[in-house]
């Protein structure tokens, strides 16, 4: 749907901006974004946050205010890295939900933020109910800062578990090695599968797990799709007591969003180059995101995939680019 930026939208924007400026920029508690919310006109990062929150508020009353409050609340400890990563995770959620709310949904579509299928049930980020279909979306973002530091200084990276343990140990004995960051992805799948299960037990719902990553997209692609170890393959490293690959029957698709690097740059006042601002989702000329349909899953409509700029992980053109292919090992020159 088109988000109308009328007088009401302007009123929402000014209200959210004023609240953020007063509560983050002027507050006594230390905050990672205090500088960004300390002056008018707003710093580009602060403006991108308020713009996105106002768009969300216009569609789901209270949602933009909730996002601002959640950003405000992550404070108090100077340069506390877990807070920084929590803020990036919140910005990733705002990025994706704003994009979902902006898609070309049919008239009379309804949106619910963090709905529950049963009392005290698990809550996915968004439920979209059209006249003909229901959709569930869960958004996840890993903590990558320690992983990035190790990746930057290591000469060798092992993105997945395709190599035998003995070979990995032999490489690690002689090289500084970056090991896989696949367990968070496994945990995301387990959690989303359980959240979606409670809804699918009652109705047919198309369910999508969205994972936001940085520019090294081959890492989650390897974790999900490598033929010898991928979590969505029969050879998954995640297995039950009978040595069967554990499946995720209540997830219909996984979409990988390539965006965290823009958030790192924006928070550090580094030029973004390929984006107009921190929460710019990109356009048809931007590097694509990646779609993994699950074998058992319901098909996700093309308008949703197009709106999320998601291309199948098996796409022939995509496979020409190294960052979009699973890897056994990466050796940095």
Coordinates of C-alpha atoms in Angstrom, one line a residue:
X1 CA 0.0 0.0 0.0
X2 CA 1.1 3.6 -0.5
X3 CA 1.8 5.4 2.7
X4 CA 0.2 8.8 2.5
X5 CA 2.5 11.6 3.6
X6 CA -0.2 14.2 4.3
X7 CA -0.8 16.7 7.1
X8 CA -1.5 13.8 9.5
X9 CA 1.8 12.1 8.6
X10 CA 3.6 15.4 9.2
X11 CA 2.0 15.7 12.6
X12 CA 3.1 12.2 13.4
X13 CA 6.6 12.9 12.2
X14 CA 7.1 16.0 14.3
X15 CA 5.7 14.3 17.4
X16 CA 8.1 11.4 17.1
X17 CA 11.0 13.6 16.3
X18 CA 10.4 15.9 19.3
X19 CA 10.1 12.9 21.6
X20 CA 13.3 11.3 20.3
X21 CA 15.2 14.6 20.5
X22 CA 14.1 15.2 24.0
X23 CA 14.5 11.7 25.3
X24 CA 17.8 10.7 23.5
X25 CA 19.6 13.9 22.6
X26 CA 18.8 15.8 25.8
X27 CA 18.7 12.9 28.3
X28 CA 21.3 12.3 31.0
X29 CA 21.7 8.6 30.2
X30 CA 24.5 7.7 27.8
X31 CA 23.1 6.6 24.4
X32 CA 24.8 5.4 21.2
X33 CA 22.6 7.7 19.2
X34 CA 22.7 10.7 21.5
X35 CA 24.8 12.7 19.0
X36 CA 22.5 11.9 16.1
X37 CA 19.5 13.2 18.0
X38 CA 21.1 16.3 19.4
X39 CA 20.2 19.0 16.8
X40 CA 17.8 20.2 14.2
X41 CA 17.6 19.7 11.3
X42 CA 18.0 16.1 12.2
X43 CA 21.2 14.2 11.5
X44 CA 20.7 11.9 8.5
X45 CA 20.6 8.8 10.6
X46 CA 18.1 10.3 13.1
X47 CA 15.9 11.5 10.2
X48 CA 15.9 8.1 8.6
X49 CA 14.7 6.6 11.9
X50 CA 12.0 9.1 12.4
X51 CA 10.9 8.9 8.8
X52 CA 10.6 5.1 9.0
X53 CA 8.8 5.2 12.4
X54 CA 6.3 7.8 11.1
X55 CA 5.5 5.6 8.1
X56 CA 4.9 2.6 10.4
X57 CA 2.8 4.7 12.7
X58 CA 0.7 5.9 9.8
X59 CA -0.3 2.3 9.0
X60 CA -0.4 0.7 12.5
X61 CA -1.2 3.4 15.1
X62 CA 1.2 3.1 18.0
X63 CA 3.9 1.1 16.2
X64 CA 6.1 4.1 15.4
X65 CA 5.8 5.3 19.0
X66 CA 6.7 1.9 20.2
X67 CA 9.8 1.7 18.1
X68 CA 11.0 5.2 19.3
X69 CA 10.4 4.1 22.9
X70 CA 12.4 0.9 22.4
X71 CA 15.3 2.8 20.8
X72 CA 15.2 5.3 23.8
X73 CA 15.3 2.4 26.3
X74 CA 18.6 0.9 25.1
X75 CA 20.8 3.2 27.0
X76 CA 22.8 3.8 30.2
X77 CA 26.1 2.1 29.7
X78 CA 28.8 4.0 27.9
X79 CA 30.0 2.3 24.7
X80 CA 28.3 -1.0 25.8
X81 CA 28.6 -3.1 22.6
X82 CA 25.6 -5.3 23.3
X83 CA 23.4 -2.2 23.4
X84 CA 24.9 -1.1 20.0
X85 CA 24.0 -4.5 18.6
X86 CA 20.5 -4.3 20.1
X87 CA 20.0 -1.0 18.4
X88 CA 21.1 -2.4 15.0
X89 CA 18.6 -5.3 15.5
X90 CA 15.9 -2.8 16.2
X91 CA 16.8 -0.7 13.2
X92 CA 16.7 -3.9 11.1
X93 CA 13.2 -4.7 12.3
X94 CA 12.1 -1.2 11.5
X95 CA 13.7 -1.4 8.0
X96 CA 11.9 -4.6 7.2
X97 CA 8.5 -3.8 8.7
X98 CA 8.3 -0.5 7.0
X99 CA 9.1 -2.2 3.7
X100 CA 6.4 -4.8 4.3
X101 CA 3.8 -2.3 5.2
X102 CA 4.6 -0.4 2.0
X103 CA 4.1 -3.3 -0.4
X104 CA 1.3 -3.3 -2.9
X105 CA -1.3 -5.1 -0.8
X106 CA -4.9 -5.3 -2.0
X107 CA -7.6 -3.1 -0.5
X108 CA -9.0 -4.0 2.9
X109 CA -5.7 -5.6 4.0
X110 CA -5.2 -5.7 7.7
X111 CA -2.0 -5.6 9.7
X112 CA -1.2 -6.8 13.2
X113 CA 2.1 -6.2 15.0
X114 CA 3.3 -9.0 17.2
X115 CA 0.0 -10.9 17.2
X116 CA -0.6 -14.1 19.3
X117 CA -2.4 -17.1 18.1
X118 CA -3.3 -18.3 21.6
X119 CA -3.2 -16.6 25.0
X120 CA 0.5 -16.1 26.1
X121 CA 1.5 -17.5 22.7
X122 CA 4.7 -16.7 20.8
X123 CA 4.5 -13.5 18.7
X124 CA 5.9 -13.1 15.2
X125 CA 6.7 -9.5 14.1
X126 CA 3.9 -9.0 11.7
X127 CA 0.7 -10.7 10.4
X128 CA -0.9 -9.5 7.2
X129 CA -4.4 -10.5 6.4
X130 CA -5.7 -9.8 2.8
X131 CA -9.2 -10.7 1.6
X132 CA -7.7 -14.0 0.2
X133 CA -4.6 -14.9 2.2
X134 CA -2.8 -14.6 5.5
X135 CA 0.9 -14.0 6.0
X136 CA 3.3 -14.2 8.9
X137 CA 6.7 -12.5 9.0
X138 CA 9.4 -12.9 11.6
X139 CA 12.5 -10.7 11.5
X140 CA 15.9 -11.7 13.0
X141 CA 19.3 -10.1 13.0
X142 CA 22.4 -11.7 14.5
X143 CA 25.0 -10.1 16.7
X144 CA 28.1 -9.9 14.4
X145 CA 30.5 -7.4 15.9
X146 CA 32.9 -10.0 17.4
X147 CA 32.6 -12.2 14.3
X148 CA 33.4 -9.2 12.1
X149 CA 36.6 -8.3 14.1
X150 CA 37.7 -11.9 13.8
X151 CA 36.9 -12.1 10.1
X152 CA 38.9 -8.8 9.5
X153 CA 42.1 -10.2 11.0
X154 CA 41.9 -13.9 10.0
X155 CA 43.6 -15.2 6.9
X156 CA 41.2 -18.1 6.5
X157 CA 37.4 -18.3 6.9
X158 CA 35.4 -21.5 7.1
X159 CA 31.8 -20.3 6.5
X160 CA 30.1 -23.7 7.1
X161 CA 30.5 -27.2 8.2
X162 CA 31.2 -28.8 4.9
X163 CA 34.8 -29.7 5.7
X164 CA 35.6 -32.7 8.0
X165 CA 36.3 -31.7 11.6
X166 CA 39.8 -33.1 11.4
X167 CA 40.6 -30.8 8.4
X168 CA 39.2 -27.8 10.2
X169 CA 41.3 -28.5 13.3
X170 CA 44.4 -28.9 11.1
X171 CA 43.8 -25.6 9.4
X172 CA 43.1 -23.9 12.7
X173 CA 46.3 -25.2 14.2
X174 CA 48.3 -23.3 11.6
X175 CA 46.1 -20.3 10.7
X176 CA 44.0 -17.7 12.4
X177 CA 40.6 -19.0 11.3
X178 CA 37.1 -17.4 11.3
X179 CA 34.7 -20.2 12.2
X180 CA 31.0 -20.5 11.0
X181 CA 28.4 -18.1 12.4
X182 CA 25.7 -20.7 11.7
X183 CA 24.3 -21.4 15.2
X184 CA 22.3 -18.1 15.4
X185 CA 20.7 -19.0 12.0
X186 CA 19.8 -22.5 13.4
X187 CA 18.3 -20.8 16.5
X188 CA 16.3 -18.3 14.3
X189 CA 14.8 -21.2 12.4
X190 CA 13.9 -23.1 15.6
X191 CA 12.3 -20.0 17.1
X192 CA 10.4 -18.9 14.0
X193 CA 9.1 -22.5 13.3
X194 CA 7.6 -22.6 16.8
X195 CA 6.0 -19.1 16.5
X196 CA 4.5 -20.0 13.1
X197 CA 3.3 -23.4 14.3
X198 CA 0.8 -21.9 16.7
X199 CA -0.8 -19.9 13.9
X200 CA -0.8 -22.7 11.3
X201 CA -2.5 -25.1 13.6
X202 CA -5.6 -22.8 13.3
X203 CA -5.4 -21.4 9.7
X204 CA -3.5 -21.6 6.5
X205 CA -0.9 -18.9 6.8
X206 CA 2.1 -18.2 4.5
X207 CA 5.1 -17.8 6.8
X208 CA 8.4 -16.1 6.1
X209 CA 11.5 -15.8 8.2
X210 CA 13.5 -12.8 7.3
X211 CA 17.2 -12.6 8.4
X212 CA 19.2 -9.4 8.1
X213 CA 22.9 -9.8 7.5
X214 CA 25.9 -7.8 6.3
X215 CA 27.7 -7.8 2.9
X216 CA 29.1 -11.2 3.5
X217 CA 25.9 -12.9 2.4
X218 CA 27.7 -16.1 1.5
X219 CA 27.8 -16.9 5.2
X220 CA 24.0 -17.4 5.8
X221 CA 23.7 -18.8 2.2
X222 CA 26.3 -21.5 3.2
X223 CA 24.6 -22.1 6.5
X224 CA 21.2 -22.6 4.9
X225 CA 22.0 -24.1 1.5
X226 CA 25.4 -25.9 1.3
X227 CA 24.7 -29.3 -0.1
X228 CA 26.8 -31.0 2.5
X229 CA 25.8 -29.2 5.7
X230 CA 23.0 -26.6 5.0
X231 CA 20.3 -26.4 7.6
X232 CA 17.6 -26.6 4.8
X233 CA 19.1 -29.7 3.2
X234 CA 18.9 -33.4 4.0
X235 CA 22.6 -33.2 5.0
X236 CA 22.0 -30.5 7.6
X237 CA 24.4 -30.5 10.5
X238 CA 21.4 -30.1 12.9
X239 CA 20.2 -33.6 13.4
X240 CA 17.9 -35.6 15.8
X241 CA 18.8 -38.6 18.0
X242 CA 18.1 -40.9 15.0
X243 CA 20.5 -38.9 12.8
X244 CA 17.7 -37.4 10.7
X245 CA 18.0 -33.8 9.6
X246 CA 15.8 -31.6 11.7
X247 CA 13.2 -29.9 9.5
X248 CA 11.2 -26.7 9.9
X249 CA 7.7 -27.7 8.6
X250 CA 6.0 -24.4 9.7
X251 CA 8.3 -22.1 7.8
X252 CA 7.5 -21.6 4.1
X253 CA 10.4 -19.4 3.1
X254 CA 13.6 -17.8 4.4
X255 CA 14.7 -14.4 3.0
X256 CA 18.1 -13.0 3.5
X257 CA 18.4 -9.2 3.5
X258 CA 21.8 -7.7 2.7
X259 CA 21.7 -4.5 4.8
X260 CA 23.6 -4.5 8.1
X261 CA 26.7 -2.9 6.5
X262 CA 24.7 0.2 5.7
X263 CA 23.7 0.5 9.4
X264 CA 27.3 0.1 10.5
X265 CA 28.3 2.9 8.1
X266 CA 25.4 5.2 8.9
X267 CA 26.0 5.0 12.7
X268 CA 29.7 5.8 12.1
X269 CA 29.0 8.7 9.7
X270 CA 30.6 6.9 6.9
X271 CA 29.2 7.6 3.4
X272 CA 26.7 4.9 2.3
X273 CA 27.4 5.1 -1.5
X274 CA 24.7 2.7 -2.6
X275 CA 21.9 4.0 -0.3
X276 CA 20.3 7.5 0.2
X277 CA 20.1 6.9 4.0
X278 CA 20.4 4.2 6.6
X279 CA 16.9 2.7 6.2
X280 CA 16.8 3.0 2.4
X281 CA 15.7 -0.6 1.4
X282 CA 17.2 -0.2 -2.1
X283 CA 15.7 -0.4 -5.6
X284 CA 15.8 -2.6 -8.7
X285 CA 19.4 -1.6 -9.3
X286 CA 20.6 -2.6 -5.9
X287 CA 22.3 -5.9 -5.0
X288 CA 19.5 -8.4 -4.5
X289 CA 18.3 -10.2 -1.4
X290 CA 18.0 -14.0 -1.4
X291 CA 15.0 -16.2 -1.2
X292 CA 15.1 -19.8 0.1
X293 CA 11.7 -21.6 -0.4
X294 CA 11.4 -24.6 1.8
X295 CA 10.6 -27.9 0.0
X296 CA 7.3 -28.4 1.8
X297 CA 6.3 -24.8 1.9
X298 CA 3.4 -22.8 0.5
X299 CA 4.5 -20.5 -2.3
X300 CA 5.2 -16.8 -1.5
X301 CA 3.5 -14.5 -4.0
X302 CA 5.7 -12.7 -6.5
X303 CA 4.6 -9.3 -5.4
X304 CA 5.9 -10.0 -1.9
X305 CA 9.2 -11.4 -3.2
X306 CA 9.6 -8.4 -5.6
X307 CA 8.8 -6.0 -2.8
X308 CA 11.5 -7.5 -0.7
X309 CA 13.9 -7.6 -3.7
X310 CA 14.4 -11.3 -3.1
X311 CA 15.8 -13.6 -5.8
X312 CA 15.9 -17.4 -5.6
X313 CA 19.2 -18.7 -4.3
X314 CA 19.3 -21.0 -7.3
X315 CA 18.9 -18.1 -9.8
X316 CA 21.5 -18.6 -12.7
X317 CA 22.5 -15.0 -12.8
X318 CA 22.9 -14.8 -9.0
X319 CA 25.2 -17.9 -9.1
X320 CA 27.7 -15.9 -11.2
X321 CA 28.6 -13.8 -8.2
X322 CA 30.9 -15.3 -5.5
X323 CA 29.1 -13.7 -2.6
X324 CA 25.9 -15.5 -3.5
X325 CA 27.3 -19.0 -3.6
X326 CA 27.9 -21.5 -0.7
X327 CA 31.5 -21.9 0.2
X328 CA 33.7 -24.6 1.8
X329 CA 36.6 -22.2 2.7
X330 CA 37.7 -18.6 2.0
X331 CA 41.3 -17.6 1.9
X332 CA 41.9 -13.9 2.2
X333 CA 44.9 -12.8 0.1

